[in-house]
One Martini backbone bead per residue (centre of mass of N, CA, C, O) as a GRO file, in nm:
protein
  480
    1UNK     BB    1   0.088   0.041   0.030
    2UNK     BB    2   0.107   0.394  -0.053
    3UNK     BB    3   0.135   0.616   0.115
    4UNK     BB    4   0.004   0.891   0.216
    5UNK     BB    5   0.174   1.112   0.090
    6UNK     BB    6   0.138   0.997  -0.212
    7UNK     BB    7  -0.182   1.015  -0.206
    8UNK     BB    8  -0.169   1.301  -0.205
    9UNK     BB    9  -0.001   1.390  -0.437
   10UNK     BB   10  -0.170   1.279  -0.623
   11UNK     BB   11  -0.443   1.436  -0.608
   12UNK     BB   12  -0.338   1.693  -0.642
   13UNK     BB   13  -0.330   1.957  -0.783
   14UNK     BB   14  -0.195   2.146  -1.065
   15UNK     BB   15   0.031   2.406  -1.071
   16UNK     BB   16   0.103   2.666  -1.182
   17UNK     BB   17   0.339   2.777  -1.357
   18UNK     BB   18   0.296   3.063  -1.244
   19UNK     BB   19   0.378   3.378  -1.044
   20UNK     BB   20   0.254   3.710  -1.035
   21UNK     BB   21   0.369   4.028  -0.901
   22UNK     BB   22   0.256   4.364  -0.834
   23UNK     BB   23   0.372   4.630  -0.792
   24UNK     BB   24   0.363   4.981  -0.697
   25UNK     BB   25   0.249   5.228  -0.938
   26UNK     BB   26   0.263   5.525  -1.161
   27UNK     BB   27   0.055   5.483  -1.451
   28UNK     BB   28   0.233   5.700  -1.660
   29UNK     BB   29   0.506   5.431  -1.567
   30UNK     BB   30   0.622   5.153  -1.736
   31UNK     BB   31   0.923   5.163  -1.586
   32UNK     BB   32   0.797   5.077  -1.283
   33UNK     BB   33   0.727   4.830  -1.358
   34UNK     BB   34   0.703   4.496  -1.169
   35UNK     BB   35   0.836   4.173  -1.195
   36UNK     BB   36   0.736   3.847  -1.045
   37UNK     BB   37   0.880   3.535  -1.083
   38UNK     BB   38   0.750   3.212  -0.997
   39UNK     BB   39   0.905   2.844  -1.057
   40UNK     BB   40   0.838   2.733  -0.699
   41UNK     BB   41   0.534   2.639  -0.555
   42UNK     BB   42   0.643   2.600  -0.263
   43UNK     BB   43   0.681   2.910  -0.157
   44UNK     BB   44   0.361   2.908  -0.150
   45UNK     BB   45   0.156   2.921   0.071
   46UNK     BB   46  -0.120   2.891  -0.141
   47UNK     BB   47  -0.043   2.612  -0.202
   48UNK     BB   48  -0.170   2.265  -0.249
   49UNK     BB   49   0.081   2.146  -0.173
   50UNK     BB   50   0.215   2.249   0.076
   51UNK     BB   51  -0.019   2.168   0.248
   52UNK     BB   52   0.063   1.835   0.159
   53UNK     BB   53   0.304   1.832   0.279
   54UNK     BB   54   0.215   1.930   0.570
   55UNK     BB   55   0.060   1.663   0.647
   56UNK     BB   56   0.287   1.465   0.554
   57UNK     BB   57   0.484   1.529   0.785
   58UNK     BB   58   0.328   1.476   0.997
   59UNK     BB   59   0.236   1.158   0.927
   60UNK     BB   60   0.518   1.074   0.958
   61UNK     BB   61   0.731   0.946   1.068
   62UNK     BB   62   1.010   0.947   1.279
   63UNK     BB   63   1.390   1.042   1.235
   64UNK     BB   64   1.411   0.989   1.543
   65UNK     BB   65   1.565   0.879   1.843
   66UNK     BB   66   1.524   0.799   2.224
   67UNK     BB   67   1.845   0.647   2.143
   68UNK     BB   68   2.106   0.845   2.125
   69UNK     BB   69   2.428   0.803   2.164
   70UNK     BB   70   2.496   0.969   2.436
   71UNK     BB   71   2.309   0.766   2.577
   72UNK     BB   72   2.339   0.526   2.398
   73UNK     BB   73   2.628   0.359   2.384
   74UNK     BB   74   2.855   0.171   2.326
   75UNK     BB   75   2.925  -0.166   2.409
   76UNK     BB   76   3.192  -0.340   2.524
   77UNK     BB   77   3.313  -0.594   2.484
   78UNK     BB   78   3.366  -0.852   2.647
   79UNK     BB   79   3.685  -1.009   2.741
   80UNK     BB   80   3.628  -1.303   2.748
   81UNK     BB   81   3.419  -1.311   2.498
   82UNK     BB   82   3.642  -1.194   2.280
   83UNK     BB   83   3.843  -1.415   2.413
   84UNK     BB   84   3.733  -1.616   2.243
   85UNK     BB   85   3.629  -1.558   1.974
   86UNK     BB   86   3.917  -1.522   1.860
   87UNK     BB   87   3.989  -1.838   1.918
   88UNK     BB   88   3.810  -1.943   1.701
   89UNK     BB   89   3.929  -1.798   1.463
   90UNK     BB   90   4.167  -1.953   1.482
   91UNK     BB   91   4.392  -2.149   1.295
   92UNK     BB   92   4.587  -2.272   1.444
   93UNK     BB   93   4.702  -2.552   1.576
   94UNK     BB   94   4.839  -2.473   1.838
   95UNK     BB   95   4.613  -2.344   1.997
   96UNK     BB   96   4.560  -2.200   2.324
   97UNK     BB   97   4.279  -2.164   2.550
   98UNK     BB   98   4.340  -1.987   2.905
   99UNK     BB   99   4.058  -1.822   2.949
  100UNK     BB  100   3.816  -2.030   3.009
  101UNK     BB  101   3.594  -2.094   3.291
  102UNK     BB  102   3.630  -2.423   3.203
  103UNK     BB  103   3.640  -2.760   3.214
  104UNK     BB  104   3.942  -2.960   3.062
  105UNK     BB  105   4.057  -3.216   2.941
  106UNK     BB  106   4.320  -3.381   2.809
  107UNK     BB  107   4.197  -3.293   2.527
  108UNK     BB  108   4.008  -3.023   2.566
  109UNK     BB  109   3.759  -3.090   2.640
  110UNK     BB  110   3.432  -3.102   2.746
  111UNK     BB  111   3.315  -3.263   3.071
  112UNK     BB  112   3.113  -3.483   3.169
  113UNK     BB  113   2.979  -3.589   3.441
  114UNK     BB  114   2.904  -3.920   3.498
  115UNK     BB  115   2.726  -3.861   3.701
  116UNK     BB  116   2.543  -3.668   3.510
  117UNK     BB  117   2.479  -3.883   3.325
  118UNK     BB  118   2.295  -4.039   3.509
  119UNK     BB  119   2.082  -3.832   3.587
  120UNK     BB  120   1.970  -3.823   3.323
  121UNK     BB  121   1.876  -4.062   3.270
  122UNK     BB  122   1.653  -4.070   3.524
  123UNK     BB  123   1.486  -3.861   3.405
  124UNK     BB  124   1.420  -3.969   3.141
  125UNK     BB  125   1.293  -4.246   3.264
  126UNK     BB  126   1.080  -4.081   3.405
  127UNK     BB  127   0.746  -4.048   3.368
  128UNK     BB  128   0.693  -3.797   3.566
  129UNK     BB  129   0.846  -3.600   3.366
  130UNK     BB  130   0.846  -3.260   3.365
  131UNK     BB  131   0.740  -2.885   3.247
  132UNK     BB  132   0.728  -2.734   3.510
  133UNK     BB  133   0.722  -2.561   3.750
  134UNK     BB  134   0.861  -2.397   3.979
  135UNK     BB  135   0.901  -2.244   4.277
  136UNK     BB  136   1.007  -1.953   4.326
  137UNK     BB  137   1.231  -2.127   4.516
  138UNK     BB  138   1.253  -2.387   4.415
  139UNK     BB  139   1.407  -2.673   4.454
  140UNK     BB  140   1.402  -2.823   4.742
  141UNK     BB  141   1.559  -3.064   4.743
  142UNK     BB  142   1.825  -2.881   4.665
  143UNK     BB  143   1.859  -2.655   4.810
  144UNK     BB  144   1.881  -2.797   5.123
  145UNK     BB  145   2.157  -2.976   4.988
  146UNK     BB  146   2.302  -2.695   4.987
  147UNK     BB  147   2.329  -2.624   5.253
  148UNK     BB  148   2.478  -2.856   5.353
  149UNK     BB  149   2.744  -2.826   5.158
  150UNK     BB  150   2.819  -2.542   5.285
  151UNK     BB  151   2.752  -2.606   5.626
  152UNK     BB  152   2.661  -2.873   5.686
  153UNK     BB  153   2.443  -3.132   5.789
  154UNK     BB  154   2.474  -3.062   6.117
  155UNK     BB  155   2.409  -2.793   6.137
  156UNK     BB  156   2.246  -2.578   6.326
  157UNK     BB  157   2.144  -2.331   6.141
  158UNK     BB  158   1.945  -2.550   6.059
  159UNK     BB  159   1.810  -2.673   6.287
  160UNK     BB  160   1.698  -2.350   6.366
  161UNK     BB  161   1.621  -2.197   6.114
  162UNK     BB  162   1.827  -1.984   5.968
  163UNK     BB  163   1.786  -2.065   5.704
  164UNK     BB  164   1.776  -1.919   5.356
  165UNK     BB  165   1.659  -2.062   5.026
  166UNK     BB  166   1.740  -2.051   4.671
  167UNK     BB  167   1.702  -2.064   4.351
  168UNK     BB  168   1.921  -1.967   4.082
  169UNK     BB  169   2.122  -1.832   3.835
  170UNK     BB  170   2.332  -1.920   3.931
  171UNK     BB  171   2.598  -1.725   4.094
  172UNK     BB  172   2.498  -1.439   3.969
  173UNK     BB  173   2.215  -1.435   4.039
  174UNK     BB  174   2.278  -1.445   4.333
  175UNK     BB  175   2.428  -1.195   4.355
  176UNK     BB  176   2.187  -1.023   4.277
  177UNK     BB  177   1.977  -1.070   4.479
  178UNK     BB  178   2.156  -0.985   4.721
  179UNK     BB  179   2.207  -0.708   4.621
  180UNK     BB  180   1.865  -0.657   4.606
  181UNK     BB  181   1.840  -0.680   4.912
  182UNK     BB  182   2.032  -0.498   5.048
  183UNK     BB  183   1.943  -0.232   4.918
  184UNK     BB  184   1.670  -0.282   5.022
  185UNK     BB  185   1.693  -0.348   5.351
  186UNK     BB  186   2.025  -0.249   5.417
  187UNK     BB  187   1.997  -0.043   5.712
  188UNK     BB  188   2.259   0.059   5.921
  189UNK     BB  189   2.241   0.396   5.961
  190UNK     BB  190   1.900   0.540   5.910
  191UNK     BB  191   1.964   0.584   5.603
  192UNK     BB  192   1.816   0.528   5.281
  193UNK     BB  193   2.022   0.741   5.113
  194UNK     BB  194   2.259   0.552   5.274
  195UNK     BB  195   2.474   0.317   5.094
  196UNK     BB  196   2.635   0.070   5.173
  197UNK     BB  197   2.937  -0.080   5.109
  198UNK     BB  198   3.112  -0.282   4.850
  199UNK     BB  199   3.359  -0.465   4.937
  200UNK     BB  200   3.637  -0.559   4.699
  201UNK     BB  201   3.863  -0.688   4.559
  202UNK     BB  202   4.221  -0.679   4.438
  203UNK     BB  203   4.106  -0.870   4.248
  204UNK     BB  204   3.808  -0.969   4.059
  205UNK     BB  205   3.537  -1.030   3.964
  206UNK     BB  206   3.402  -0.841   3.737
  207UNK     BB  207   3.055  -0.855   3.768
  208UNK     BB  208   3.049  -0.736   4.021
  209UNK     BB  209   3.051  -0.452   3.951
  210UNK     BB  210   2.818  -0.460   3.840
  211UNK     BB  211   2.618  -0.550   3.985
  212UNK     BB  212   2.596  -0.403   4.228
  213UNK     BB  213   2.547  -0.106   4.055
  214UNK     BB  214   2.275  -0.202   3.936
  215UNK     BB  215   2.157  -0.191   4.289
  216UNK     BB  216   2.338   0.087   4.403
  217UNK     BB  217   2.566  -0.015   4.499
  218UNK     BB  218   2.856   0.079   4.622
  219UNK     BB  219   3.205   0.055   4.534
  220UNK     BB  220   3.522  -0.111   4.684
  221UNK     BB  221   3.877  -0.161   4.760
  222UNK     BB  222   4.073  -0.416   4.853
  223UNK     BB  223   4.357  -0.564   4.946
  224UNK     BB  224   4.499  -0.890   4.794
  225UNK     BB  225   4.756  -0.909   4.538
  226UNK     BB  226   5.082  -0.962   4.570
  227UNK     BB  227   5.325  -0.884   4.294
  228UNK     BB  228   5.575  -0.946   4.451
  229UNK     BB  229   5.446  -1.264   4.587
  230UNK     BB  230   5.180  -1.365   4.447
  231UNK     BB  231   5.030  -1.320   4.708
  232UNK     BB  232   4.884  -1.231   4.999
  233UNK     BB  233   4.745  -0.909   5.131
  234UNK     BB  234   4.703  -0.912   5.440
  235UNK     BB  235   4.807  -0.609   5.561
  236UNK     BB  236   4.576  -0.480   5.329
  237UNK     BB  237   4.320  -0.606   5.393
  238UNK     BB  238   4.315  -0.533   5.667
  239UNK     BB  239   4.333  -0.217   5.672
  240UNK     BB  240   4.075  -0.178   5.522
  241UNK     BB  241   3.879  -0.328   5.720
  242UNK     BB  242   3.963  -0.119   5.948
  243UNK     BB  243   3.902   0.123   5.730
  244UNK     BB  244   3.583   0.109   5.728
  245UNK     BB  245   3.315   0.129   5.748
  246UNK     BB  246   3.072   0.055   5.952
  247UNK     BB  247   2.872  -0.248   5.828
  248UNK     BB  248   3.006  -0.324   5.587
  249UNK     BB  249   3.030  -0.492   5.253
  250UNK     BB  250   3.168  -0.777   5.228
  251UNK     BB  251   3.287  -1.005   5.036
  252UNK     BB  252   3.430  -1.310   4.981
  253UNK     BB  253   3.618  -1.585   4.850
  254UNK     BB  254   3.566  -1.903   4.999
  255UNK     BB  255   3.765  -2.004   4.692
  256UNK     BB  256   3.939  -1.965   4.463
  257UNK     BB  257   4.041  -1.738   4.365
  258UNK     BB  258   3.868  -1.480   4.119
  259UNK     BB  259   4.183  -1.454   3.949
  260UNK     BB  260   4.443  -1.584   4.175
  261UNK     BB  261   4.437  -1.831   4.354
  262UNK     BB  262   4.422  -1.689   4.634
  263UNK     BB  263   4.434  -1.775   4.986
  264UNK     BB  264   4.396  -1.803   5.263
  265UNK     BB  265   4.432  -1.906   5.594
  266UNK     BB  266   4.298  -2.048   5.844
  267UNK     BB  267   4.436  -1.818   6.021
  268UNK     BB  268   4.358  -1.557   5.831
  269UNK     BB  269   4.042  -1.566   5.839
  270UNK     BB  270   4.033  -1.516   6.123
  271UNK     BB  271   4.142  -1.248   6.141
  272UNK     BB  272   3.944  -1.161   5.981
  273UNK     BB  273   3.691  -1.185   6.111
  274UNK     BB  274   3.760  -1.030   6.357
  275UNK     BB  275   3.745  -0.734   6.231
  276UNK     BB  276   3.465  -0.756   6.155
  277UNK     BB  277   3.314  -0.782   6.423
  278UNK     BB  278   3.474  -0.518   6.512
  279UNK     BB  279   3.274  -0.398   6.255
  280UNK     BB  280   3.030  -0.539   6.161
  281UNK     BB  281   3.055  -0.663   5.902
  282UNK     BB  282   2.927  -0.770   5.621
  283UNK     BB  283   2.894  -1.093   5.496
  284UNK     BB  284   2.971  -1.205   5.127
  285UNK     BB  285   2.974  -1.500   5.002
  286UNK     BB  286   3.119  -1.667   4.716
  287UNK     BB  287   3.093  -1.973   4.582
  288UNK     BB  288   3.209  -2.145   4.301
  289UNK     BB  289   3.453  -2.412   4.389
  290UNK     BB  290   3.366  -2.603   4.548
  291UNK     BB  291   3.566  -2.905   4.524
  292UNK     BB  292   3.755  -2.806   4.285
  293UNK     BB  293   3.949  -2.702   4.435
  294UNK     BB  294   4.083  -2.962   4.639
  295UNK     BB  295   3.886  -3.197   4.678
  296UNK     BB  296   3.714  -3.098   4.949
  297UNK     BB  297   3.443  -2.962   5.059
  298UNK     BB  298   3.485  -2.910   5.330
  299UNK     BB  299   3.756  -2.709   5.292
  300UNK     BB  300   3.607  -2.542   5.106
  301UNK     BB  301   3.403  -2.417   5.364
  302UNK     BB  302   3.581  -2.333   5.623
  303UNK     BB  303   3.510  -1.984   5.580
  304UNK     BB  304   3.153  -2.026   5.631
  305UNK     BB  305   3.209  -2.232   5.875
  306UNK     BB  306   3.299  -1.986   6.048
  307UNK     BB  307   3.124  -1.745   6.065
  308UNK     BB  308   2.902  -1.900   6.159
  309UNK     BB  309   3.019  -2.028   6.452
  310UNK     BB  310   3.086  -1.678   6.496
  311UNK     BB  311   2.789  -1.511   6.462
  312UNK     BB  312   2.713  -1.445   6.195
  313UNK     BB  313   2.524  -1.232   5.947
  314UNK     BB  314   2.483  -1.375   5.648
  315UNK     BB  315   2.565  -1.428   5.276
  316UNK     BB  316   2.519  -1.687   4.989
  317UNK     BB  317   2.682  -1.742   4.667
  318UNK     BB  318   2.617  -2.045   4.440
  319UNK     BB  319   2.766  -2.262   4.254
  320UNK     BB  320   2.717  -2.556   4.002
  321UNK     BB  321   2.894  -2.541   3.755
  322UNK     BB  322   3.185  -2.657   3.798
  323UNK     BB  323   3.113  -2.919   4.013
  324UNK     BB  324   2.903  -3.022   3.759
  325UNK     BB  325   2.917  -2.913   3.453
  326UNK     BB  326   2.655  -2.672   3.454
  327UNK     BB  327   2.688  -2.412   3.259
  328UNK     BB  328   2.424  -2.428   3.113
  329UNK     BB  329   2.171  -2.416   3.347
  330UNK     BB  330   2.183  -2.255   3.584
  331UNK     BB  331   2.295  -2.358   3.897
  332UNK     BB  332   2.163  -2.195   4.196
  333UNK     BB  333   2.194  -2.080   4.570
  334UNK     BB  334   2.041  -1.842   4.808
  335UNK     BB  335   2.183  -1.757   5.130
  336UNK     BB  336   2.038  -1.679   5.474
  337UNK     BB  337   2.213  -1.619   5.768
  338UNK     BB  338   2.141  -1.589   6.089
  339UNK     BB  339   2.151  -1.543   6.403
  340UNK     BB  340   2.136  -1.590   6.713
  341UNK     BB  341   1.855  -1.589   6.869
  342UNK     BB  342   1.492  -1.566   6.951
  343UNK     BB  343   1.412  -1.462   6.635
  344UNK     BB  344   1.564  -1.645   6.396
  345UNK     BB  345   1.347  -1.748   6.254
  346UNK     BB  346   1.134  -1.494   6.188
  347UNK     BB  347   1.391  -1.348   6.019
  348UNK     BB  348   1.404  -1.562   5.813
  349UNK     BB  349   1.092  -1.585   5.694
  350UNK     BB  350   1.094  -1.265   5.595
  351UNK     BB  351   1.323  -1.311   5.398
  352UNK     BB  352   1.212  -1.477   5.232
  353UNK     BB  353   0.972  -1.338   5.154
  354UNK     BB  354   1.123  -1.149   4.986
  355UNK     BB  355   1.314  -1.320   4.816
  356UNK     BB  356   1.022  -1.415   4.665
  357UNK     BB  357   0.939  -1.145   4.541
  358UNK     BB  358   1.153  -1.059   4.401
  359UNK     BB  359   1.207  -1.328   4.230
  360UNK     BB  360   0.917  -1.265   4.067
  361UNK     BB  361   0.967  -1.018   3.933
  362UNK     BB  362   1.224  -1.127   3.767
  363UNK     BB  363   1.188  -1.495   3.712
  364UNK     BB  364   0.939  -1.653   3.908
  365UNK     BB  365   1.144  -1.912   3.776
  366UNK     BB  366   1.347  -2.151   3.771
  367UNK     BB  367   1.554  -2.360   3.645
  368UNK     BB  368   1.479  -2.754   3.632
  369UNK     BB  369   1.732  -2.935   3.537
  370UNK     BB  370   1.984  -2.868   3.708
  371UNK     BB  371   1.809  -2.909   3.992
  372UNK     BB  372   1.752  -3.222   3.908
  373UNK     BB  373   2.037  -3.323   3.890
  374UNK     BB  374   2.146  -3.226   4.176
  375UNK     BB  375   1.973  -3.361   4.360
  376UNK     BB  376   1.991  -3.610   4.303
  377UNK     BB  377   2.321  -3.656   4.363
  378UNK     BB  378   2.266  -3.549   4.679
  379UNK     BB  379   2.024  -3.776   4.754
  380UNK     BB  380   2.229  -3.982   4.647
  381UNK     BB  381   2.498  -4.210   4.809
  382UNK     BB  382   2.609  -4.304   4.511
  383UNK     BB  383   2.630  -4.065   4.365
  384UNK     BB  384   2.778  -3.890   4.577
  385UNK     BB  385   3.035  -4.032   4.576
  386UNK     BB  386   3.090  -3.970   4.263
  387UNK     BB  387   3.091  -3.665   4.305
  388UNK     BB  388   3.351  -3.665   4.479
  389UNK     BB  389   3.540  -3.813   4.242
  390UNK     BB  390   3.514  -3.638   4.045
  391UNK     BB  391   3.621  -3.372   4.194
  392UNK     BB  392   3.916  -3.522   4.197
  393UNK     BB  393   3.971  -3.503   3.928
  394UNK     BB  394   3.962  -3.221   3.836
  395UNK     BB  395   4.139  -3.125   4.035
  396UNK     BB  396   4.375  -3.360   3.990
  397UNK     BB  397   4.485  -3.231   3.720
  398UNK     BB  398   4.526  -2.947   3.790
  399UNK     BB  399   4.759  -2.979   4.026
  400UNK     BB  400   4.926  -3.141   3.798
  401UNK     BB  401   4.964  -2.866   3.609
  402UNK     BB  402   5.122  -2.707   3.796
  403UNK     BB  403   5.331  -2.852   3.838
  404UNK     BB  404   5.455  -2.879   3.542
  405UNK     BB  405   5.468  -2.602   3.472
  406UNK     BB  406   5.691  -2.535   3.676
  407UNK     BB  407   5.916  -2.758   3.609
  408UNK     BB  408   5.970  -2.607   3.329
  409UNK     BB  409   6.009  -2.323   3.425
  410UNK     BB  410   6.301  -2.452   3.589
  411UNK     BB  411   6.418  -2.590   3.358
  412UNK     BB  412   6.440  -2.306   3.165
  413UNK     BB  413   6.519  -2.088   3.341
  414UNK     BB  414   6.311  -1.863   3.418
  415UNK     BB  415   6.265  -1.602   3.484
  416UNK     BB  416   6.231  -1.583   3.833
  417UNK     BB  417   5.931  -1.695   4.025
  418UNK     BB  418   5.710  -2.052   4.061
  419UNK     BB  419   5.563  -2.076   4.320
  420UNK     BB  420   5.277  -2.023   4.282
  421UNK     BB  421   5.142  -2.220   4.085
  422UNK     BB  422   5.106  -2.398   4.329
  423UNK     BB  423   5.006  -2.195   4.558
  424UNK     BB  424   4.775  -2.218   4.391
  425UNK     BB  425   4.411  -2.233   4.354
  426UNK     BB  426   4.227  -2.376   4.110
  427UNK     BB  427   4.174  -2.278   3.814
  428UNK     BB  428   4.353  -2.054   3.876
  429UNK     BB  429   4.683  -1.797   3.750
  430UNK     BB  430   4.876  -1.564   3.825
  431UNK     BB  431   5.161  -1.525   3.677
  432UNK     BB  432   5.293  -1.216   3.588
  433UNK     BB  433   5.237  -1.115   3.375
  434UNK     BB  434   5.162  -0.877   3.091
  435UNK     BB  435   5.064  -0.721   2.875
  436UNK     BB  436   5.278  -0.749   2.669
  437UNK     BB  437   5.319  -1.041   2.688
  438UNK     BB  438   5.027  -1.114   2.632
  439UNK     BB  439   5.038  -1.058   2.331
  440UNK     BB  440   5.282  -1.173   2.221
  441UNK     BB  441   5.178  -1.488   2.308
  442UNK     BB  442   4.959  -1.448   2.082
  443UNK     BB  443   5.090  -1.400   1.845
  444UNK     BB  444   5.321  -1.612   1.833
  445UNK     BB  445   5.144  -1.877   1.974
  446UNK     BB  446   4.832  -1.881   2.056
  447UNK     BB  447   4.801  -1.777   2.352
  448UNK     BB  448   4.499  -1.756   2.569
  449UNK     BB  449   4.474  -1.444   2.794
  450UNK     BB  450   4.436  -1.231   3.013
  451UNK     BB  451   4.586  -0.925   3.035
  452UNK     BB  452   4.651  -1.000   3.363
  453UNK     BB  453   4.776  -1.319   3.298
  454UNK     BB  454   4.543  -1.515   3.314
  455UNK     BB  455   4.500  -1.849   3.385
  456UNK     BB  456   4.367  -2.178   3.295
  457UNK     BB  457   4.432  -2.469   3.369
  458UNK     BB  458   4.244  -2.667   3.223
  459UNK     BB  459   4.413  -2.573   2.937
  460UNK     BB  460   4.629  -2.786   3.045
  461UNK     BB  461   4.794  -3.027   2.871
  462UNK     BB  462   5.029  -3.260   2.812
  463UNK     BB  463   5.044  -3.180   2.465
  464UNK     BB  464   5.111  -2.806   2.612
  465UNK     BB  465   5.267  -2.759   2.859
  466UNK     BB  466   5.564  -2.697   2.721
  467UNK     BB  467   5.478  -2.498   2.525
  468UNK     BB  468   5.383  -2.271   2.714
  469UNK     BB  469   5.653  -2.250   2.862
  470UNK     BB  470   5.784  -2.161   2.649
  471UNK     BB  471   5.700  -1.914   2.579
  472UNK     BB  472   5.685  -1.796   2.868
  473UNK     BB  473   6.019  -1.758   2.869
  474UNK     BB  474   6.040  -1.613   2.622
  475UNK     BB  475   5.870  -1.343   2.669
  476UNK     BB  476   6.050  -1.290   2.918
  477UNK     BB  477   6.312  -1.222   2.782
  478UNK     BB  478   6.219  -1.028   2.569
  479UNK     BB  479   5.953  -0.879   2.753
  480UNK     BB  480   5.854  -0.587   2.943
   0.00000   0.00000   0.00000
């Protein structure tokens, strides 16, 4: 169908060929008399076109958009995931990457954990299994037995009814959650309009800033990787935490610290808790790597079954992406646990039903697949301790490879000291590369990793670890 303003110019009477116009003149001389031709007839405010011209103008769409570049300029492509991109399109037969935060077997495959291979079957072969809606709190039997996970079978906080747990998309959903409920609730000052601070490590897991500020939550930044022993800045993370305002949100990662793989020791935690308590300050807890970090659950849980049994209130996010290998499943749970008190059940039971108000704003219900996976498996005794088989395998090929890595760099007398790469633990490793040998080293020999010089451990293995050793060597002795 033809636009309006057409349907409008067709119907339009043909305008005169010219228009003359006389001025005031003398009548007894012609030579004073002015003629003015106009063979432009859209200048002329009473011609018909210029009406339907006026009206088709009206009628047009808008020629500008509501959300101009000042407004909303271009978003920086992800720096993870643009580095995927590029090692996806690179052609070179050598190419290692090792940027991507997902376990990687032997041949450097993503691998299915056999346990979950089996709950899938159970799934598939059950008749009563459908695709109905999950509880806005998501799948109860999984909760349950995931704060059991992280804070042990037999806690005290759960016998006593102090945990509320929810159901998330995996450990971002949870810190998102955790990060809107804090915003929208924890007024520690008595003033709805001074947002109490979230620390972050220095350096932390990059989405952490986004999540917070994207529901109002200021963040501030405490230290924590010391570039010179490439371990813990314990020094200047407690002076941090001791200048802090009173009752701020600190961060904390449970285990396997992402991106440094350096983690407090069990004396260093205690300290931490100790200044915190003095200092009032809210643990939030992110713990992504259960399992996956030492193979021992309980040992990777021990610094937030160490503030639980120390009377903190706090919150926790749980990711079971990496221990079981449900990366695009998203599942994941946010757990609420009070504080001792005479009220502490009815405190919790408050919290639940906020977390799950918000929680119906914003996805109404979790996704039902991963946690129905995670579940048969947390509460099948003997799928349970295979799964517990899959998480030392998986760690212990990790720990196997850092060996390996610092070996190599040892045996080719590599400037430097390496022995981080083995006291650092989990998926990955801050190598101490800089910017510019990260360059380097992917220009030249096609090894991808971000380029704070981190590195997943998962991406090496037995047929790349000489190669990407030798690299780093080459690298490190020519470039600066």
């Amino acid at each position: 169908m033809a636009p309006a303003s057409s349907l409008l110019l067709a119907a339009a009477p043909a305008p005169h060929a010219h228009t003359s116009f006389s001025s005031h003149h003398t009548p007894t001389s012609s030579s004073n008399r002015t003629t003015i031709t106009n063979t432009n007839p859209t200048t002329t405010s009473s011609t018909p076109l210029l009406r339907i011209q006026t009206i088709a103008k009206h009628m047009a769409l808008p020629q500008t958009t509501s959300f101009p570049a000042q407004v909303v300029p271009q978003a920086p492509e992800d720096p993870l995931f643009g580095l995927a991109r590029a090692f996806k399109a690179d052609t070179s037969p050598q190419k290692v990457d090792l940027g991507i935060g997902a376990y990687r077997d032997e041949n450097a495959k993503p691998w299915v954990l056999p346990v979950v291979k089996k709950a899938d079957e159970i799934i598939r072969n059950d008749p009563e299994a459908n695709h109905e809606y999950l509880p806005i709190a998501g799948l109860a039997s999984f909760t349950s037995k995931a704060a059991e996970i992280v804070l042990g079978a037999s806690a005290p906080a759960i016998a006593e009814g102090r945990v509320a747990s929810i159901q998330t998309i995996s450990g971002t959903g949870a810190c998102h959650l955790g990060g809107l409920f804090l915003s929208r609730f924890y007024n520690p000052y008595g003033n709805a309009s001074k947002k109490p601070t979230v620390y972050l490590s220095n350096p932390t897991w990059a989405n952490h800033n986004q999540i917070f500020s994207n529901v109002g939550l200021p963040i501030a930044q405490y230290p924590y990787f010391d570039k010179k022993t490439r371990g813990l800045d314990i020094v200047g993370m407690k002076k941090a935490l001791s200048d802090a305002p009173e009752r701020s949100i600190i961060l904390l990662h449970a285990c396997a610290h992402n991106p440094t793989g350096v983690d407090p020791t069990p004396a260093q935690w205690r300290e931490i808790a100790e200044i915190m308590a003095a200092k009032g300050h809210f643990p939030f807890f992110d713990t992504a790597y259960q399992g996956f970090a030492s193979g021992d659950l309980d040992r990777d849980a021990a610094a937030i079954r160490l503030f639980v049994e120390l009377g903190f209130e706090l919150v926790i996010a749980q990711s079971f992406a990496k221990n079981f290998g449900l990366y695009g499943e998203r599942a994941g749970c946010f757990h609420f646990v009070s504080a001792p008190s005479l009220d502490a059940a009815s405190v919790t039971t408050r919290v639940a039903s906020q977390l799950t108000l918000l929680q119906r704003s914003e996805i109404s219900n979790p996704p039902i697949y991963g946690a129905k996976v995670a579940s048969i498996v947390l509460n099948d005794p003997a799928l349970f301790a295979e799964w517990k088989e899959n998480l030392r395998t998986m760690s212990g090929r990790i720990i196997d490879m850092r060996k390996a890595l610092r070996a190599k760099l040892e045996e080719l007398g590599t400037p430097g000291t390496w022995n981080h790469i083995t006291d650092q633990i989990g998926m990955f490793s801050f190598t101490g590369l800089n910017e510019n040998q990260v360059a380097k080293i992917r220009e030249e020999f096609h090894i991808y990793m971000t380029k704070n010089g981190r590195i997943s451990m998962a991406g090496l293995n037995t047929r790349n670890v000489d190669y990407v050793a030798g690299a780093v060597d080459k690298v490190v002795r020519e470039v600066q």
